Every structure is written in structure tokens, then in C-alpha cells.
CSV table of C-alpha atoms in Angstrom, one decimal:
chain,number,residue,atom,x,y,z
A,546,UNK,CA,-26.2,-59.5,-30.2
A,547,UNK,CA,-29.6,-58.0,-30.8
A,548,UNK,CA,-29.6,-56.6,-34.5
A,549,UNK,CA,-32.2,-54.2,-33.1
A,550,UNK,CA,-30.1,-52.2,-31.0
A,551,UNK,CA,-27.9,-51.2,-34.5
A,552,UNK,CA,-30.7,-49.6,-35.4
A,553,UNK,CA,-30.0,-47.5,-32.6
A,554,UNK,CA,-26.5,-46.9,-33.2
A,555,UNK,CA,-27.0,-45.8,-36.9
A,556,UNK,CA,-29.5,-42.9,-35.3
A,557,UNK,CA,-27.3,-41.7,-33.0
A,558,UNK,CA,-23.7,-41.7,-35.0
A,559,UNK,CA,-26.3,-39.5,-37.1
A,560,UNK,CA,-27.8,-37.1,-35.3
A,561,UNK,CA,-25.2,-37.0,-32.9
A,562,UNK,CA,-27.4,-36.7,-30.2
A,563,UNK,CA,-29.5,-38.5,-28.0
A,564,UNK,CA,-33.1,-36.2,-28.6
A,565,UNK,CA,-32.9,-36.4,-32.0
A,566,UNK,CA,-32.0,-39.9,-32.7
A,567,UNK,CA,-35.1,-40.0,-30.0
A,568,UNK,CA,-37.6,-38.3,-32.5
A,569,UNK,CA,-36.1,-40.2,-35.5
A,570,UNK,CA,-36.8,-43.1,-34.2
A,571,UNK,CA,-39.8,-41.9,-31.8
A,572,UNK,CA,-38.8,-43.3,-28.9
A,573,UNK,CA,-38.1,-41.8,-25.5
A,574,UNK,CA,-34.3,-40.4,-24.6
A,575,UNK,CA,-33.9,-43.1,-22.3
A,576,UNK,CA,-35.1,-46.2,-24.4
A,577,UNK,CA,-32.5,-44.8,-27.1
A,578,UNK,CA,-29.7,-44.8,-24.1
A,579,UNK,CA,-30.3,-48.0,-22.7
A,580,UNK,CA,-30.0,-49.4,-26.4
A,581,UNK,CA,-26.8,-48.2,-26.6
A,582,UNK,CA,-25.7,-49.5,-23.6
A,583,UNK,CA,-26.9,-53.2,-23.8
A,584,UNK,CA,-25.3,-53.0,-27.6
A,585,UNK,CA,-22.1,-51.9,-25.3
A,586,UNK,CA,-22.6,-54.6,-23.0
A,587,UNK,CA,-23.0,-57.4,-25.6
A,588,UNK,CA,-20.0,-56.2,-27.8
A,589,UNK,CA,-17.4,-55.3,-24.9
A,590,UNK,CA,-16.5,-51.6,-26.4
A,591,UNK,CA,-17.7,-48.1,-25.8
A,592,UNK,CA,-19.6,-47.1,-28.9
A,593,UNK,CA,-19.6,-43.5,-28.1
A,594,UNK,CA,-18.0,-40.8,-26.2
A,595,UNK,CA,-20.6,-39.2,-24.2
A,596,UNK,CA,-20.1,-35.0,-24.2
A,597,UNK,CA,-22.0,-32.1,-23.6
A,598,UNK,CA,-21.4,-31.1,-27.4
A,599,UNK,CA,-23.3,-34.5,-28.3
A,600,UNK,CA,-22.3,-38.2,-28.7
A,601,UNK,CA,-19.3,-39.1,-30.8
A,602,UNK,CA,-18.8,-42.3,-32.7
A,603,UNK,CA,-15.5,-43.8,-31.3
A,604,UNK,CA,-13.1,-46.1,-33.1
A,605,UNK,CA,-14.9,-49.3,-32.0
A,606,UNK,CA,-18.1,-48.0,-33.4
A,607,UNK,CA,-16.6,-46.5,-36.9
A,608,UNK,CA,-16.0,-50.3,-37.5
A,609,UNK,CA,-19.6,-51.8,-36.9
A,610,UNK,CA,-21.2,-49.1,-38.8
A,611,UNK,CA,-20.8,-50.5,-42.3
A,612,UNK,CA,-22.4,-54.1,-41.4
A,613,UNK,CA,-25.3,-52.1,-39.1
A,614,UNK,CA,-25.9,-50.1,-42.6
A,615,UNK,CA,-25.9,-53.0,-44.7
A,616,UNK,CA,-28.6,-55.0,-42.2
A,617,UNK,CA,-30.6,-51.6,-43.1
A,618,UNK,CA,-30.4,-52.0,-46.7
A,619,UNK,CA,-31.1,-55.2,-46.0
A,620,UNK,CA,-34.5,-54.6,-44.1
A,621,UNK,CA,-35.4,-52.1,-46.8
A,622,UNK,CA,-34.9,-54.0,-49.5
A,623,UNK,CA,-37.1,-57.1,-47.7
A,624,UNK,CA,-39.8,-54.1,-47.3
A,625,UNK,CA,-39.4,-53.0,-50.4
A,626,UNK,CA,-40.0,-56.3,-51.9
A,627,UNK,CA,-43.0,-57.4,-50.2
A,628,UNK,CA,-45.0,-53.5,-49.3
A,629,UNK,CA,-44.5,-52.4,-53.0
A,630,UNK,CA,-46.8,-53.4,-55.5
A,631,UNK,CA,-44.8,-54.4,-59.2
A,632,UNK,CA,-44.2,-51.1,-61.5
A,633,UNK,CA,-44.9,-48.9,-57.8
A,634,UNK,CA,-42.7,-47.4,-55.5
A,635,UNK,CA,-43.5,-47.2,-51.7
A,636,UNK,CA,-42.4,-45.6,-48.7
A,637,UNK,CA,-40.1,-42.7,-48.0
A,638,UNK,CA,-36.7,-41.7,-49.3
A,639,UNK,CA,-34.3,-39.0,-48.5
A,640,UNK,CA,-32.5,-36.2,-51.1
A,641,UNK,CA,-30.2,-34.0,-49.9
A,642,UNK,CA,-29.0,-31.5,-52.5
A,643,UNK,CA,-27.1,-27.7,-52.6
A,644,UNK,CA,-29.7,-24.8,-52.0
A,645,UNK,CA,-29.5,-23.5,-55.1
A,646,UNK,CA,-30.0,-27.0,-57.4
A,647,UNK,CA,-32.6,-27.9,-54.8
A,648,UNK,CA,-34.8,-25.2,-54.2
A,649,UNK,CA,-34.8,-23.9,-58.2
A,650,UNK,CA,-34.2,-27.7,-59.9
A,651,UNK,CA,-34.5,-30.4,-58.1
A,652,UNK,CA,-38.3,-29.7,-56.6
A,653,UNK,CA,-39.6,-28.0,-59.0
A,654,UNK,CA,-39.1,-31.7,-61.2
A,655,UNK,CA,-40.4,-34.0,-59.1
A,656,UNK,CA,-43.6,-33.6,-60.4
A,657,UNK,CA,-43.6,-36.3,-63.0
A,658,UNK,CA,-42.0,-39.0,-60.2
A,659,UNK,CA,-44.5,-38.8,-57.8
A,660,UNK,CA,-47.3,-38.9,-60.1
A,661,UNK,CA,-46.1,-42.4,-60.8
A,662,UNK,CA,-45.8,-43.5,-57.5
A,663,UNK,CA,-48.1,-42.4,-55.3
A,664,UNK,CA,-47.5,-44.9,-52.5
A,665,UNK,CA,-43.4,-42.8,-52.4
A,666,UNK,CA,-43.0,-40.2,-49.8
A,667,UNK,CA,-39.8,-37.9,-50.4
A,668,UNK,CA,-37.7,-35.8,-48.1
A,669,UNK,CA,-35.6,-32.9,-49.7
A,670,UNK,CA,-32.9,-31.0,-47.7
A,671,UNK,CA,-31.4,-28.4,-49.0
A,672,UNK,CA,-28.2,-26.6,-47.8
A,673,UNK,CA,-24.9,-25.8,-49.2
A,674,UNK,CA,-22.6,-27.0,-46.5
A,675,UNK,CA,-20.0,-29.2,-46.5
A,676,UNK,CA,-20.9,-31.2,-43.5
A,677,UNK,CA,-24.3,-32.0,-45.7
A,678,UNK,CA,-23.4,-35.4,-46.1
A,679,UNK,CA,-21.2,-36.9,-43.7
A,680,UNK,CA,-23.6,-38.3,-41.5
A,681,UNK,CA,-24.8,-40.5,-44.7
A,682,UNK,CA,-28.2,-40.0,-43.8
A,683,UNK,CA,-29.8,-39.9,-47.4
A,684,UNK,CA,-30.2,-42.1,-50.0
A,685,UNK,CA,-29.6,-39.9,-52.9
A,686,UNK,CA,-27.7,-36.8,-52.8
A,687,UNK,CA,-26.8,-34.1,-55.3
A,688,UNK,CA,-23.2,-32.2,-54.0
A,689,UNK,CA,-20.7,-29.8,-54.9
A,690,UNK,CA,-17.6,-31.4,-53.7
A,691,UNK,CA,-16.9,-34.6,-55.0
A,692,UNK,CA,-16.5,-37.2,-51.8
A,693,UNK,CA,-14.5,-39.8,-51.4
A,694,UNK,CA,-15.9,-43.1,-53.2
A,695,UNK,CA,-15.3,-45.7,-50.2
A,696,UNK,CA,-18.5,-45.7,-49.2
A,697,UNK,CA,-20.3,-44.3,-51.6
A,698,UNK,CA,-21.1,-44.6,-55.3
A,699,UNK,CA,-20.8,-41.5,-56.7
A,700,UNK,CA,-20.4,-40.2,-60.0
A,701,UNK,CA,-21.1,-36.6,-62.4
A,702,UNK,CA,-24.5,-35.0,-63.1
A,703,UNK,CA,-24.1,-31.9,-64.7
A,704,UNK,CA,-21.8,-28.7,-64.9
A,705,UNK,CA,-23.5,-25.5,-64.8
A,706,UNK,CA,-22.2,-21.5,-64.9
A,707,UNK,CA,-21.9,-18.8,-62.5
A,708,UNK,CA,-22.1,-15.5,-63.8
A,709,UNK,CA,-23.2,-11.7,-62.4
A,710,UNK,CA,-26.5,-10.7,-62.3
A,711,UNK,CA,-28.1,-7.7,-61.2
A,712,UNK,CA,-31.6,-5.7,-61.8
A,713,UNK,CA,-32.3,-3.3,-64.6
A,714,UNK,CA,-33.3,-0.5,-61.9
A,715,UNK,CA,-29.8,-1.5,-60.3
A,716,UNK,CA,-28.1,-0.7,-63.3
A,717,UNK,CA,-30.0,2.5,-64.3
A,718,UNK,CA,-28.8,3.8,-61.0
A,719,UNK,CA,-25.6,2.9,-60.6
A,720,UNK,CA,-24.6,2.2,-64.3
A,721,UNK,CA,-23.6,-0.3,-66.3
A,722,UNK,CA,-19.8,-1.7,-65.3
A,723,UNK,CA,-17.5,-1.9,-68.3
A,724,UNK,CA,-14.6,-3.7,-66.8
A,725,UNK,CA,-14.1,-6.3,-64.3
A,726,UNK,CA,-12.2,-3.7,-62.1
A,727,UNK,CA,-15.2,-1.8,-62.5
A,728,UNK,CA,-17.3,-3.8,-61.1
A,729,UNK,CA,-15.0,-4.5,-58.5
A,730,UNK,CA,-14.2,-0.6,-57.4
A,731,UNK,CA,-18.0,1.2,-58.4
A,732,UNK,CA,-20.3,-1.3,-57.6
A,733,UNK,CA,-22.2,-3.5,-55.1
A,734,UNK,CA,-21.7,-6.7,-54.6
A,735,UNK,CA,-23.8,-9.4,-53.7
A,736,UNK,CA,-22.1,-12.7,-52.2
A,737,UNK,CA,-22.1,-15.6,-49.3
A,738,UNK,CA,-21.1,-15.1,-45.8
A,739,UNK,CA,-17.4,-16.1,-46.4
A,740,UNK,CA,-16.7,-17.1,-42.8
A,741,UNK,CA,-19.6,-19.7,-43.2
A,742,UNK,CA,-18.9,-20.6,-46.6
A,743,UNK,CA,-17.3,-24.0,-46.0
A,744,UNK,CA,-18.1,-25.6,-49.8
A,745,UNK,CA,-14.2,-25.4,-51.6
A,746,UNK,CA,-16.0,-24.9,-54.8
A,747,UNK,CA,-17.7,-22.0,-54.2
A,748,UNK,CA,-14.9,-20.1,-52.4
A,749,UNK,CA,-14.1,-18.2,-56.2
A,750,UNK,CA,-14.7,-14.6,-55.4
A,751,UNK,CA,-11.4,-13.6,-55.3
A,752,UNK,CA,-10.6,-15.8,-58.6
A,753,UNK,CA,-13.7,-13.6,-60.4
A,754,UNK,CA,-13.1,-10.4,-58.7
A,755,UNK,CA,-10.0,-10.1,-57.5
A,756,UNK,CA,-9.3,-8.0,-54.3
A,757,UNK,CA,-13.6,-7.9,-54.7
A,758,UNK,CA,-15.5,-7.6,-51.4
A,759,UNK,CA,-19.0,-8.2,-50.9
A,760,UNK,CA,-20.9,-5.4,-49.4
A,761,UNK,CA,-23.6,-7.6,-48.6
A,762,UNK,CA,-23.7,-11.4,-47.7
A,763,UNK,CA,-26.5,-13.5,-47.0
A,764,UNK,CA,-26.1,-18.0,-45.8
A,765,UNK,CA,-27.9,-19.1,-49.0
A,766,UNK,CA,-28.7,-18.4,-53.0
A,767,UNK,CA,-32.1,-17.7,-51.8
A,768,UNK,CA,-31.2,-14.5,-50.6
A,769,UNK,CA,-28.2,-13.8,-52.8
A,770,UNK,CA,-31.0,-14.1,-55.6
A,771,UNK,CA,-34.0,-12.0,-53.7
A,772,UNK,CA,-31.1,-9.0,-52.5
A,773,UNK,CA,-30.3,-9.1,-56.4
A,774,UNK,CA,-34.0,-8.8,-57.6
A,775,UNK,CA,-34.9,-5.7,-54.6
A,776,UNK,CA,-31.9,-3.8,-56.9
A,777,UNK,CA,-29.4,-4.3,-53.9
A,778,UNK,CA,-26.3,-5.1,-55.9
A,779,UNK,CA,-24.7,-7.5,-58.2
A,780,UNK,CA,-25.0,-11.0,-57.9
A,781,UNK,CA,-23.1,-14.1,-59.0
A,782,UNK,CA,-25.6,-16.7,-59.8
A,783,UNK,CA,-26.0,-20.1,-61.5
A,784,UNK,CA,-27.7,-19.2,-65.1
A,785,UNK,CA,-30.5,-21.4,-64.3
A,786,UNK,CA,-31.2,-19.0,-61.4
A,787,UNK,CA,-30.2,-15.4,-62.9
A,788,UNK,CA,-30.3,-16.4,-66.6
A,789,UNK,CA,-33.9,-17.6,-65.9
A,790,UNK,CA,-35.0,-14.6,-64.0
A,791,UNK,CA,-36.5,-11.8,-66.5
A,792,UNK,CA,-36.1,-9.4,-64.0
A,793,UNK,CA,-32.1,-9.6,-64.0
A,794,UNK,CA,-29.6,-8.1,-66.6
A,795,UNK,CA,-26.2,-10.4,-67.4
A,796,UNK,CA,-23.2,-8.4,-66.2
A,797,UNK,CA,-20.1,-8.6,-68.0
A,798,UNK,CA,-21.3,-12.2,-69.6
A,799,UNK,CA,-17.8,-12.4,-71.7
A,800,UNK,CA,-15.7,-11.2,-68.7
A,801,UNK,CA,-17.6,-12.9,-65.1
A,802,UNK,CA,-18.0,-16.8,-66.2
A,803,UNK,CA,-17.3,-19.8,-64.1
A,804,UNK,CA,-17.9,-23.6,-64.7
A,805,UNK,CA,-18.9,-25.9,-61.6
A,806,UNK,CA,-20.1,-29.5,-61.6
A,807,UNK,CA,-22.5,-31.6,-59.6
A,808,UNK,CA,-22.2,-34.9,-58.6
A,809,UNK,CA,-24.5,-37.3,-57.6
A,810,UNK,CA,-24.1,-39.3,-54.6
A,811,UNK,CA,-25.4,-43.0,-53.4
A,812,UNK,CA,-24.6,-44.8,-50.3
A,813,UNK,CA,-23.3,-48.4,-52.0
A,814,UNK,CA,-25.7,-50.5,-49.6
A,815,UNK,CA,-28.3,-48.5,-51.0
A,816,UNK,CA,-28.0,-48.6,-54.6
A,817,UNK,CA,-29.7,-51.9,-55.4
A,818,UNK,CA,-32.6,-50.5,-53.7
A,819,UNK,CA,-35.7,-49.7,-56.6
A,820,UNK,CA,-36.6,-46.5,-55.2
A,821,UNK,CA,-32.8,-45.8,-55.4
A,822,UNK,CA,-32.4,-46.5,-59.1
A,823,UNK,CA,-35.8,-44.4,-59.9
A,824,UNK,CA,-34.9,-41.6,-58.3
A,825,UNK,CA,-31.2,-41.4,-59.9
A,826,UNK,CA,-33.1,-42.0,-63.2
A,827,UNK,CA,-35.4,-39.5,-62.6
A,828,UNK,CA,-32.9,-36.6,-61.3
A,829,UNK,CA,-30.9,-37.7,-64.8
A,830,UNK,CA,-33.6,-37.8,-66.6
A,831,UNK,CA,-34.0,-33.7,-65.4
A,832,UNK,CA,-30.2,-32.8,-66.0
A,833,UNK,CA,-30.5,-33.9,-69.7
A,834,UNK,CA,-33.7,-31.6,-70.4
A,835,UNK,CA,-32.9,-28.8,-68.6
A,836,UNK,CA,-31.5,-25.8,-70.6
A,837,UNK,CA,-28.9,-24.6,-68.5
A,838,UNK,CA,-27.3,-27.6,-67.0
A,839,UNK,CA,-24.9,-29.9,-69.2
A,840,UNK,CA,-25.0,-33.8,-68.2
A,841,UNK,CA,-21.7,-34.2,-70.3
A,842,UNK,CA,-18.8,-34.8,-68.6
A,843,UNK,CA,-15.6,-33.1,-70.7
């Protein structure tokens, strides 16, 4: 078998389709076909069921994976070893992390890691979706829902609150809500597209405001946060997003609280891997000095 050709596998049970694992691995559609069918022809079994939806892993394929990620981690490592220089990292690694941590957390702290390293390349993706990390393409990631720990090493980061935020030209208009149900009958609210909202964690609406309905809905915190800030409504945000914001009032900060926890998230053939172990260090290292995240598990 050539070990080459599981490079092309890991690309396509990835991306899920044959252009993109293409640009991934910048290569032509057909090179990337034909590798996938010689790796077919040398192992016997159909490695994925071909559909006009994309390509889909099939059993046979599900068990090669784990040894075609470890000859990766393998590679990297050897490339690791012998491209970086001692004390320096090189090359280029993957974060994947929740909008909200990502956009107002995670980047803004990377500062002080790539000064030190100025040979490291990073890619941050940022998106609060469920289907985030199931394709295991990353080599650190920062997630809501705690995944299964077969394949992965994953453990806590942080908790952080949610609480309702809105802009002092909101309230002047509108009023100040007393009450929960106040909130809930007189007022605006400011909230994710439920239908899209596919994160179990973050589906608490009805557990804050019950019978609540939000009047509008945006995909992201971004927007949830800028629709807040214009004087659109009332928002429920992560304190280090509305508590940090001068131009946003708390709301009912007795009443409207909610505690959520991050977890980080490392592929196990990956975590040996020095730019693995900096990065973790360094995302920790953020946790424990920030002022509204708590790195203490209860």
C-alpha cells in the first residue's frame, strides 16, 4: 500500500468532497480521485460512497482512519523535529473555537505566542456549530459541548456567564424591566436563530425566559452583540462580551444569570506534538488572566 494515498483519504473524509480536499491538498480533482481509487484497489474495499451531496466515509474506511491519522502525526512530528529550530515553533496549526470565545478571546491573545515564534503560522475558525469538530480537522479546539473522549483528549478550560445586556438609549426608551416577566412581555429581545441553533448548551432561552421569544435573531454573537449596541433590544451575552462593552447596561443581573463551560479539545495523535503543547499552554495561560472567565473546575 502506498502510505501516500492516506493522505488522500484523511482530505477527503474531511472535506467531504472531492474540490476541496483538491484545494487542501492543491492538487487537481482527478489526481485526488484516482488516489482514492488505487488506495481502493490495493486494500480490496470501497472507501467511500460516491453521492451528489459529497463523499461519505463507509465502514471499511472509519477503520483505516485512525492509523492514516497517526502516520500524519507521525510526519509532523519528523517535520517538526528536524524544520524547527530548539526553543522555536514552525509551521502552521489549526484552532477551531465558538464565535463568541474566538472572535473576543481567543485572537485578541495570541499576541504574545506569535511573537515567540515567528517561524508558526495559525489558522482560527470560528463558528458555534455542533458539526465544528467532527471532521477532526484541527489540532486544538475550544468547544461548548463536551465530546466523546475516544479519540480525543479533552478536558475543562473555563466556565463563563450569560447574562442580558442592552444599550442605555434602549433602556431610556423602552424602560428599565423590573421583573423577568417583564422583560419577557414589554421588551425586545435579542437571540440566535433557534432553527439553526444546533449547540445543546446554548439552547436556554426558554430556561431564562420562559415562554420568551426573540423578536430578532441573528447566526452568530457578532450580531447578537452589534443588534444590542444599535439599541435594537435586549441581549444575552457572555460577560466578557456585554460586561466588557461600556456601551451596554446589565439587565436584571440578580434575576438573568447562567453558567457554561468550555472545553478544550486535542486530537490524541496530536498531543505529543510541540506546537500542540504551546498552544494549549498558551490558551491556558489566557483563561487564568482573563477577568471574566474562571479556569476552575467546581
Amino acid at each position: 500500500m502506498d502510505a501516500e494515498n492516506l493522505r488522500f483519504l484523511l482530505e477527503v473524509a474531511r472535506t467531504g468532497r472531492l474540490r476541496d480536499a483538491a484545494a487542501r491538498l492543491e492538487v487537481d480533482e482527478t489526481t485526488v480521485s484516482r488516489r482514492i481509487s488505487r488506495l481502493e484497489q490495493e486494500l480490496g474495499v470501497r472507501m467511500f460512497d460516491r453521492a451528489p451531496q459529497g463523499w461519505r466515509v463507509t465502514d471499511s474506511a472509519r477503520l483505516i482512519l485512525p492509523h492514516a491519522e497517526a502516520v500524519e502525526s507521525s510526519v509532523a512530528r519528523a517535520l517538526e523535529a528536524v524544520v524547527s529550530r530548539p526553543g522555536e515553533l514552525s509551521g502552521t496549526a489549526r484552532l477551531l473555537a465558538p464565535d463568541g470565545f474566538g472572535a473576543n478571546v481567543l485572537v485578541p491573545g495570541l499576541r504574545p505566542l506569535l511573537d515567540t515564534h515567528p517561524g508558526l503560522s495559525l489558522e482560527v475558525i470560528t463558528a458555534t456549530s455542533h458539526d465544528l469538530i467532527t471532521a477532526r480537522d484541527f489540532d486544538v479546539a475550544v468547544t461548548l459541548e463536551k465530546p466523546s473522549p475516544r479519540a480525543a483528549a479533552v478536558r475543562h478550560l473555563a466556565d463563563y456567564e450569560l447574562r442580558a445586556y442592552a444599550s442605555r438609549d434602549y433602556l431610556e426608551r423602552r424602560g428599565t424591566p423590573g421583573s423577568v416577566d417583564e422583560l419577557r412581555r414589554d421588551h425586545d429581545l435579542i437571540w440566535y436563530v433557534e432553527a439553526l441553533l444546533d449547540v445543546a448548551p446554548l439552547r436556554i432561552l426558554d430556561e431564562l425566559l420562559p415562554r420568551g421569544h426573540a423578536r430578532l435573531q441573528t447566526n452568530n454573537i457578532t450580531g447578537q452583540h452589534s443588534a444590542a449596541r444599535a439599541g435594537l433590544g435586549v441581549a444575552i451575552l457572555p460577560t466578557y462580551i456585554g460586561g466588557a462593552d461600556p456601551e451596554l447596561v446589565g439587565v436584571l443581573p440578580e434575576a438573568l444569570s447562567i453558567s457554561r463551560t468550555y472545553w478544550l479539545v486535542v486530537p490524541r495523535d496530536l498531543t505529543e506534538l510541540l506546537r500542540v503543547r504551546v498552544i494549549t499552554e498558551a490558551i491556558d495561560a489566557l483563561v487564568a488572566e482573563h477577568p471574566h472567565l474562571s479556569s476552575c473546575a467546581d
